[in-house]
Tab-separated table of N, CA and C in Angstrom:
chain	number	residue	atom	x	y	z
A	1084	UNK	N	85.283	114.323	96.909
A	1084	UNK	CA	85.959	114.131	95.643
A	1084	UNK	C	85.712	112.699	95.195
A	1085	UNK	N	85.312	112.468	93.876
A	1085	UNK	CA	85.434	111.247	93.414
A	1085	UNK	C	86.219	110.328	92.417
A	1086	UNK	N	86.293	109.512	92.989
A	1086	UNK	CA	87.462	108.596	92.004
A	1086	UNK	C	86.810	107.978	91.062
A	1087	UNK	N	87.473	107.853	89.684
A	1087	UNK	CA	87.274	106.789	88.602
A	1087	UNK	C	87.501	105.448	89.006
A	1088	UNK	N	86.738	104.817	88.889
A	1088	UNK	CA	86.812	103.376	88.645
A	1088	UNK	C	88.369	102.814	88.518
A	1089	UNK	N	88.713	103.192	87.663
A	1089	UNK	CA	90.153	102.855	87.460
A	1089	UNK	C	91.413	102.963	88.657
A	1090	UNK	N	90.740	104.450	88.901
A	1090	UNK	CA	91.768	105.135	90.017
A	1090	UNK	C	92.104	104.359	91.130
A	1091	UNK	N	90.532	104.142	91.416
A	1091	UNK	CA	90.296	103.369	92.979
A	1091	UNK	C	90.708	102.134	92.744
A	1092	UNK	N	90.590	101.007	91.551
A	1092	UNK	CA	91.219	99.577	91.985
A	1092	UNK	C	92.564	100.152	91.875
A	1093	UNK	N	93.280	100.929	91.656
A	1093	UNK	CA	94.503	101.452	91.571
A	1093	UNK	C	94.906	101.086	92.788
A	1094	UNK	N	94.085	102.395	93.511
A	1094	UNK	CA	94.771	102.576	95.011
A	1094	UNK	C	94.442	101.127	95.514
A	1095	UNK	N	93.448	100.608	95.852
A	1095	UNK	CA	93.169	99.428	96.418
A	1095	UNK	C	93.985	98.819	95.955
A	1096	UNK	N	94.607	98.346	94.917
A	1096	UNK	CA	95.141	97.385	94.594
A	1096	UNK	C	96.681	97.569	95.261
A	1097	UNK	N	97.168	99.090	95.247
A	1097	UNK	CA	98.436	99.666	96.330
A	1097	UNK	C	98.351	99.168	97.471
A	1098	UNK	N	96.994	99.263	98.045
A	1098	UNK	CA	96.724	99.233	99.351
A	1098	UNK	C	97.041	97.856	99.970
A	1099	UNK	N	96.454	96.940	99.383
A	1099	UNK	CA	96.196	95.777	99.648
A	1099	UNK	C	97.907	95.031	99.277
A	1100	UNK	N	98.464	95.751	98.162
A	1100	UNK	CA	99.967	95.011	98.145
A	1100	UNK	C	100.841	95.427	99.491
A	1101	UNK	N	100.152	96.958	99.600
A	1101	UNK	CA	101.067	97.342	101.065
A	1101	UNK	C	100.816	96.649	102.109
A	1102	UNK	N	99.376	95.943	102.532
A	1102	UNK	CA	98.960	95.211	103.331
A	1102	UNK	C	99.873	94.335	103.591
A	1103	UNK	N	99.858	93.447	102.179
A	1103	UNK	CA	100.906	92.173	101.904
A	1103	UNK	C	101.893	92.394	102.252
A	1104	UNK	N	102.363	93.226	102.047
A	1104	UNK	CA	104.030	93.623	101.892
A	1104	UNK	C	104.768	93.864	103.359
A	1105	UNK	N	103.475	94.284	104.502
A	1105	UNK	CA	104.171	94.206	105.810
A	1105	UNK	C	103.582	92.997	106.282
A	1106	UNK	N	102.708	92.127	105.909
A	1106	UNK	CA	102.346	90.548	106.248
A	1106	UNK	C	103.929	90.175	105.905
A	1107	UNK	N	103.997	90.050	104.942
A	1107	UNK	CA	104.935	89.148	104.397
A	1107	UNK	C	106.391	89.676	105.022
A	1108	UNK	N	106.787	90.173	105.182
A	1108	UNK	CA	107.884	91.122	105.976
A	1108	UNK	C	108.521	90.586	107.038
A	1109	UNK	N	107.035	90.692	107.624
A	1109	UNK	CA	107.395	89.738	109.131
A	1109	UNK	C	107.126	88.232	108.840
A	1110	UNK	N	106.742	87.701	108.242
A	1110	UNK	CA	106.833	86.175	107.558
A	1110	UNK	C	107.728	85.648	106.894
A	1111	UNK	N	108.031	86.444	105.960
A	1111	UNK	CA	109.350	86.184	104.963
A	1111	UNK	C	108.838	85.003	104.314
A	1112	UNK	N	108.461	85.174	102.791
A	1112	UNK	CA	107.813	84.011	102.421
A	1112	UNK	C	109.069	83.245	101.982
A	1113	UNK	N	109.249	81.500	102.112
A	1113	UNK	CA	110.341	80.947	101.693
A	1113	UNK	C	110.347	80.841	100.374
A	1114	UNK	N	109.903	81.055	99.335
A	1114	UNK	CA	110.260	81.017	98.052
A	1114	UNK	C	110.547	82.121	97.544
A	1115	UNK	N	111.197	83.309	98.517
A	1115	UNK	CA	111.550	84.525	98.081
A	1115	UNK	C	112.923	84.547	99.338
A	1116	UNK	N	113.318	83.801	99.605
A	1116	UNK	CA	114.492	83.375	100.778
A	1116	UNK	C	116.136	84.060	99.889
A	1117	UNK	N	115.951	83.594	98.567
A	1117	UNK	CA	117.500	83.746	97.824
A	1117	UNK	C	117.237	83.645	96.428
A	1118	UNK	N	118.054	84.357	95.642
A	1118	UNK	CA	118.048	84.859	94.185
A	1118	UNK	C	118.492	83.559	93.464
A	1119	UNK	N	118.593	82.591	94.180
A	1119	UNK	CA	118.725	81.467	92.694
A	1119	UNK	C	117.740	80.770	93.153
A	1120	UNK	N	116.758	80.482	93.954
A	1120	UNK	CA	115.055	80.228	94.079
A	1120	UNK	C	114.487	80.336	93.173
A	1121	UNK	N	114.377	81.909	93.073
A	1121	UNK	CA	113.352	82.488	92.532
A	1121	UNK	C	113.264	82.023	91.089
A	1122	UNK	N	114.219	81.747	90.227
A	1122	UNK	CA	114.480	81.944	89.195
A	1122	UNK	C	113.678	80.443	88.437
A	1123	UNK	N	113.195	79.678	89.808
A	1123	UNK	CA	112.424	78.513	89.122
A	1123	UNK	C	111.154	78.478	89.626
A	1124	UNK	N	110.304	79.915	90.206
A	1124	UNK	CA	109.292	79.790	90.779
A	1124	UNK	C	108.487	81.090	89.744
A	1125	UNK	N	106.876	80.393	89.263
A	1125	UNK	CA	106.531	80.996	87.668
A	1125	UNK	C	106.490	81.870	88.297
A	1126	UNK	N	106.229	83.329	89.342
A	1126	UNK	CA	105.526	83.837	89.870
A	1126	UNK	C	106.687	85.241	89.807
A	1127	UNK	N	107.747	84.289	89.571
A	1127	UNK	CA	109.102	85.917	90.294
A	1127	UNK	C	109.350	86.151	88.719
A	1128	UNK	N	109.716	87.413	88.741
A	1128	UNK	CA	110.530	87.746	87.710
A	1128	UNK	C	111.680	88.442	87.776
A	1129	UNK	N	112.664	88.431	86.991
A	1129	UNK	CA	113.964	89.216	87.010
A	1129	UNK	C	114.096	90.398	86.283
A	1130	UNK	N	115.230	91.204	87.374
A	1130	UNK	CA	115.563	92.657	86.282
A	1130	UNK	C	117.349	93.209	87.165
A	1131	UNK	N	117.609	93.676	86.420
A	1131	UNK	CA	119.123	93.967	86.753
A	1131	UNK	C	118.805	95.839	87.010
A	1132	UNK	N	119.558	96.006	88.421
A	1132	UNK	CA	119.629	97.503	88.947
A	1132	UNK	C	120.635	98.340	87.744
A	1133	UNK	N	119.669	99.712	87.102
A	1133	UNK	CA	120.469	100.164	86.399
A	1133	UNK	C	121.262	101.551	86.913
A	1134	UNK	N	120.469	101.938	87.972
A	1134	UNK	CA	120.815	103.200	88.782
A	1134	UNK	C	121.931	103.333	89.098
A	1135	UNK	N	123.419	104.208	88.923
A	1135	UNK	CA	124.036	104.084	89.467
A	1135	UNK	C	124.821	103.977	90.694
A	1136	UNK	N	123.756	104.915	91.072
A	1136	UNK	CA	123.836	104.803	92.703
A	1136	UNK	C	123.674	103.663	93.574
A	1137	UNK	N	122.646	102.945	92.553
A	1137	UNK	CA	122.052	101.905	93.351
A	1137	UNK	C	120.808	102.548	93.573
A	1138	UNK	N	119.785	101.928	94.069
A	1138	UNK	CA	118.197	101.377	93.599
A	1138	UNK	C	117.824	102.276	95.177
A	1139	UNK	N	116.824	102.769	95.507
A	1139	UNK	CA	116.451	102.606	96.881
A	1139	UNK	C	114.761	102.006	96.799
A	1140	UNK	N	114.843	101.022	98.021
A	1140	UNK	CA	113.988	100.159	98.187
A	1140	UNK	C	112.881	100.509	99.001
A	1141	UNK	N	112.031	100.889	99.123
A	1141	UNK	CA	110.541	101.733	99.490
A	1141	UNK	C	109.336	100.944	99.998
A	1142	UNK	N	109.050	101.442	101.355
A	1142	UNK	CA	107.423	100.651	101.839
A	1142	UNK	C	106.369	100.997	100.941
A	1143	UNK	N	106.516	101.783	99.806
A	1143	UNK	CA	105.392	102.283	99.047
A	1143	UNK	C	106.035	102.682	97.598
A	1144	UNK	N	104.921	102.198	96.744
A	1144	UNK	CA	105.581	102.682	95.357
A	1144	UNK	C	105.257	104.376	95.367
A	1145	UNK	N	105.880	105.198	96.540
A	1145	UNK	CA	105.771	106.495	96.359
A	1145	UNK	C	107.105	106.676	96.647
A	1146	UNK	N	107.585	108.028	95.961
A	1146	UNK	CA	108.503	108.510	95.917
A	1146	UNK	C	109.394	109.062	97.585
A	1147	UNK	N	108.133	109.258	98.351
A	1147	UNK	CA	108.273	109.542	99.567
A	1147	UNK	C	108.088	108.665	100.655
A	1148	UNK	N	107.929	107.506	100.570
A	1148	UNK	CA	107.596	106.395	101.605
A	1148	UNK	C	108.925	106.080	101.991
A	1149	UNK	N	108.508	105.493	103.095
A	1149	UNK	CA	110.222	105.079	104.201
A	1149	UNK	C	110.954	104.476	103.263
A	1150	UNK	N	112.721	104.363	103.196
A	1150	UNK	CA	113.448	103.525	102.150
A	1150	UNK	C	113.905	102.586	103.333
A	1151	UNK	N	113.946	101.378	102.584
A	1151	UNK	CA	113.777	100.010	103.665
A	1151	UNK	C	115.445	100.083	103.627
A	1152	UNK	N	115.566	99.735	102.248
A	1152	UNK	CA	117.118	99.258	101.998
A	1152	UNK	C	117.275	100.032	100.734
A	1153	UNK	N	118.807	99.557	100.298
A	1153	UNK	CA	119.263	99.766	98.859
A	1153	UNK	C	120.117	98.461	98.124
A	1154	UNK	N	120.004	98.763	96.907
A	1154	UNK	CA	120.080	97.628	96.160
A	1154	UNK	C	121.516	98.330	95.129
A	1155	UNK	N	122.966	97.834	95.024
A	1155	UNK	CA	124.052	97.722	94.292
A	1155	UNK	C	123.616	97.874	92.790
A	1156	UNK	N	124.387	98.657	91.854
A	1156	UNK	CA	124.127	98.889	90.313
A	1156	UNK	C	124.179	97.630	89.970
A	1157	UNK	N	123.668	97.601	88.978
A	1157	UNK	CA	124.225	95.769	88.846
A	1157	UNK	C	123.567	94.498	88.846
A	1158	UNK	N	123.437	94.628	90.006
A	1158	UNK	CA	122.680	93.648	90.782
A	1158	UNK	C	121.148	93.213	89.899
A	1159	UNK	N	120.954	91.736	89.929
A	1159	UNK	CA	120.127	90.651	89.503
A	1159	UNK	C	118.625	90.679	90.940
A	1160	UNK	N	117.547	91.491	90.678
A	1160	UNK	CA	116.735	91.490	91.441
A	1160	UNK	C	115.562	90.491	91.153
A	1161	UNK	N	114.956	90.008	92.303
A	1161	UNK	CA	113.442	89.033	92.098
A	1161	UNK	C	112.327	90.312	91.874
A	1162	UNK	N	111.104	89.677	91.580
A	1162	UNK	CA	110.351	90.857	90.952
A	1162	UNK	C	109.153	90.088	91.091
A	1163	UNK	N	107.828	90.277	92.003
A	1163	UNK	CA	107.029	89.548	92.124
A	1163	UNK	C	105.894	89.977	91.004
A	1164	UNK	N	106.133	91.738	91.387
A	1164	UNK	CA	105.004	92.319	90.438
A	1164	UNK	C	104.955	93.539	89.932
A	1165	UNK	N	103.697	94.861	89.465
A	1165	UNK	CA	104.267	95.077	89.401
A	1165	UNK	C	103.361	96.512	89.169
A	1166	UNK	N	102.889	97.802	89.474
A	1166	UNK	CA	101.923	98.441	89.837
A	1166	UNK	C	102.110	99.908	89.515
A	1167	UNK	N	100.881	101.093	89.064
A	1167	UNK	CA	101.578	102.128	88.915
A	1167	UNK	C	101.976	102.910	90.475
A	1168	UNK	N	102.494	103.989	90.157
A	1168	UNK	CA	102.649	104.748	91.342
A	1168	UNK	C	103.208	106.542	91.467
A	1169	UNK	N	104.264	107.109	92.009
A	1169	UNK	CA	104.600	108.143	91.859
A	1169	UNK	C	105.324	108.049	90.175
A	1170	UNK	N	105.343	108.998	89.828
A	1170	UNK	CA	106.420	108.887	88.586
A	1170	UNK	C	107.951	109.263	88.972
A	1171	UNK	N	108.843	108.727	88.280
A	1171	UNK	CA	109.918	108.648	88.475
A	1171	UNK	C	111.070	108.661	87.058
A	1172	UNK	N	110.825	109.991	86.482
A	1172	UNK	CA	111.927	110.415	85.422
A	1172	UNK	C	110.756	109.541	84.719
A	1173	UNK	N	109.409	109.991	84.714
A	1173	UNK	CA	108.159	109.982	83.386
A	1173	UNK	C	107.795	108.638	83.273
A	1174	UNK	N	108.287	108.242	83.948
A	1174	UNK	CA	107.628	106.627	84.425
A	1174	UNK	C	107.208	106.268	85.621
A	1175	UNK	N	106.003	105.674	85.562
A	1175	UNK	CA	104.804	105.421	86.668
A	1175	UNK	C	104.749	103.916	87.474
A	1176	UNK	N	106.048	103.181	86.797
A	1176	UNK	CA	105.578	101.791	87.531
A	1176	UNK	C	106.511	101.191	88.212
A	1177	UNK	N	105.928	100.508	89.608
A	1177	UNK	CA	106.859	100.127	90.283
A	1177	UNK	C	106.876	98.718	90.130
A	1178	UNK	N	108.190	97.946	90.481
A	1178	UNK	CA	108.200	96.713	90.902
A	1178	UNK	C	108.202	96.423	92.531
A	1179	UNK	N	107.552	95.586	92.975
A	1179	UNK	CA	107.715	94.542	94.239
A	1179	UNK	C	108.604	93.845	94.195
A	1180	UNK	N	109.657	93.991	95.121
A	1180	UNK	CA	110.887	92.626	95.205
A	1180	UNK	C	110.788	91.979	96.231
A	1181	UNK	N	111.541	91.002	95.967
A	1181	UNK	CA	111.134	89.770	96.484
A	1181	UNK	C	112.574	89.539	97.381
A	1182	UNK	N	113.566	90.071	97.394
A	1182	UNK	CA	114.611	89.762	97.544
A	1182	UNK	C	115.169	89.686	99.107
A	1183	UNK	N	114.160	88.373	99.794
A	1183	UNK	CA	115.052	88.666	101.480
A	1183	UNK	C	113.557	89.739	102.140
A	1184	UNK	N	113.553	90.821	101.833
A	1184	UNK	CA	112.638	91.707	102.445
A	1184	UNK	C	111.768	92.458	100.924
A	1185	UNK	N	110.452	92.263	101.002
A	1185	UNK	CA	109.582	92.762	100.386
A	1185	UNK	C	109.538	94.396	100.000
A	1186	UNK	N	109.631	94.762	99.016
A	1186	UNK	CA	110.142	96.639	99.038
A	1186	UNK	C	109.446	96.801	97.509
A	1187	UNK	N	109.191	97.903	97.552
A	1187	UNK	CA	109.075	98.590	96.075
A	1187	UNK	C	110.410	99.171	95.212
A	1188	UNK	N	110.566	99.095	94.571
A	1188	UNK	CA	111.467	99.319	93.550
A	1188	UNK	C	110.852	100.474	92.516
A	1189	UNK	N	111.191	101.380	92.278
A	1189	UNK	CA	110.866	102.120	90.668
A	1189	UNK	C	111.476	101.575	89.707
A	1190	UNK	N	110.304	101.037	88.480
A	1190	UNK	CA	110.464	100.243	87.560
A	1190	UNK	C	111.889	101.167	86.186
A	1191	UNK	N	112.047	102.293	86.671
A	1191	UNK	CA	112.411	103.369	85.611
A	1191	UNK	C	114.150	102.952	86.084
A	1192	UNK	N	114.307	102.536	87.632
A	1192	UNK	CA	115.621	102.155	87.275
A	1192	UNK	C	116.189	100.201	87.426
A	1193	UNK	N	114.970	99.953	86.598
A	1193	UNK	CA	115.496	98.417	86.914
A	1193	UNK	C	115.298	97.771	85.584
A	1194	UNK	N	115.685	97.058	84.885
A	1194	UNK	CA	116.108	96.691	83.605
A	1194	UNK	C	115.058	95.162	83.703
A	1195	UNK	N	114.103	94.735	82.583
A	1195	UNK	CA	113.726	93.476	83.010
A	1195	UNK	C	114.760	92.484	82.040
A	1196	UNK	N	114.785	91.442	82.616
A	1196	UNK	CA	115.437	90.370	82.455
A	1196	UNK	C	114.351	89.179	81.762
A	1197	UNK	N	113.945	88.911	80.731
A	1197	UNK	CA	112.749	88.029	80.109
A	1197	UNK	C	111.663	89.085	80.424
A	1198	UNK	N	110.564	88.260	80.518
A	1198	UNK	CA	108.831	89.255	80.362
A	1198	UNK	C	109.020	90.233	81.247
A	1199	UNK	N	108.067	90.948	81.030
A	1199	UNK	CA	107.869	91.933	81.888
A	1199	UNK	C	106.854	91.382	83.186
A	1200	UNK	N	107.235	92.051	84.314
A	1200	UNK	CA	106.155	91.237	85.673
A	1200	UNK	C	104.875	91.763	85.250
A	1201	UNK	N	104.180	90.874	85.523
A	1201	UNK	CA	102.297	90.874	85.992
A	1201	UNK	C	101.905	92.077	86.567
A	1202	UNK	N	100.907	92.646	86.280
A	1202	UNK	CA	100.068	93.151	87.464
A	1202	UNK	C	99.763	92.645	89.064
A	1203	UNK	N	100.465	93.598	89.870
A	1203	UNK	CA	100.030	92.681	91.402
A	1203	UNK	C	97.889	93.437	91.164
């Protein structure tokens, strides 16, 4: 089977954040240590949890990947970046947080706070 061009830096580009994402895990980068950091480093961005349940936090922007943690309604999240993935109520994009432990987020329940994050 072959992939489009598009498809594949897709996945690669998944791949390689998932790479990161268990580097960094066990590293814990310090400018992603605490939520009033971030807020002066160009790189993070903010978004407030709109889910009521609260957010669940994912080794993979798939719908089915391990849930690391969960994240309170409410709540003021870091946001490194920001990628497509499973869809989730017709939306395809996840965020990377930054918050303490590295996780995917579905962008469909998190509200941005200023710009929207970058492409990881």
């Amino acid at each position: 089977m072959s992939l489009r061009p598009t498809a594949t830096r897709t996945r690669l580009g998944i791949l390689a954040a998932g790479g990161a994402l268990a580097a960094l895990t066990v590293t814990g980068p310090a400018f992603a240590a605490d939520d009033a950091s971030a807020g002066s480093h160009p790189h993070i961005y903010k978004g407030r949890v709109t889910a009521k349940t609260g957010l669940l936090l994912r080794t993979a922007p798939t719908r089915g990947s391990h849930v690391i943690r969960s994240v309170p309604y409410g709540k003021i999240v870091s946001i490194y970046c920001k990628t497509t993935g499973d869809h989730v109520q017709g939306n395809n994009r996840w965020y990377l947080l930054t918050n303490g432990t590295w996780a995917w987020g579905a962008a469909h329940y998190i509200a941005n706070i200023g710009p929207a994050p970058r492409w990881c």
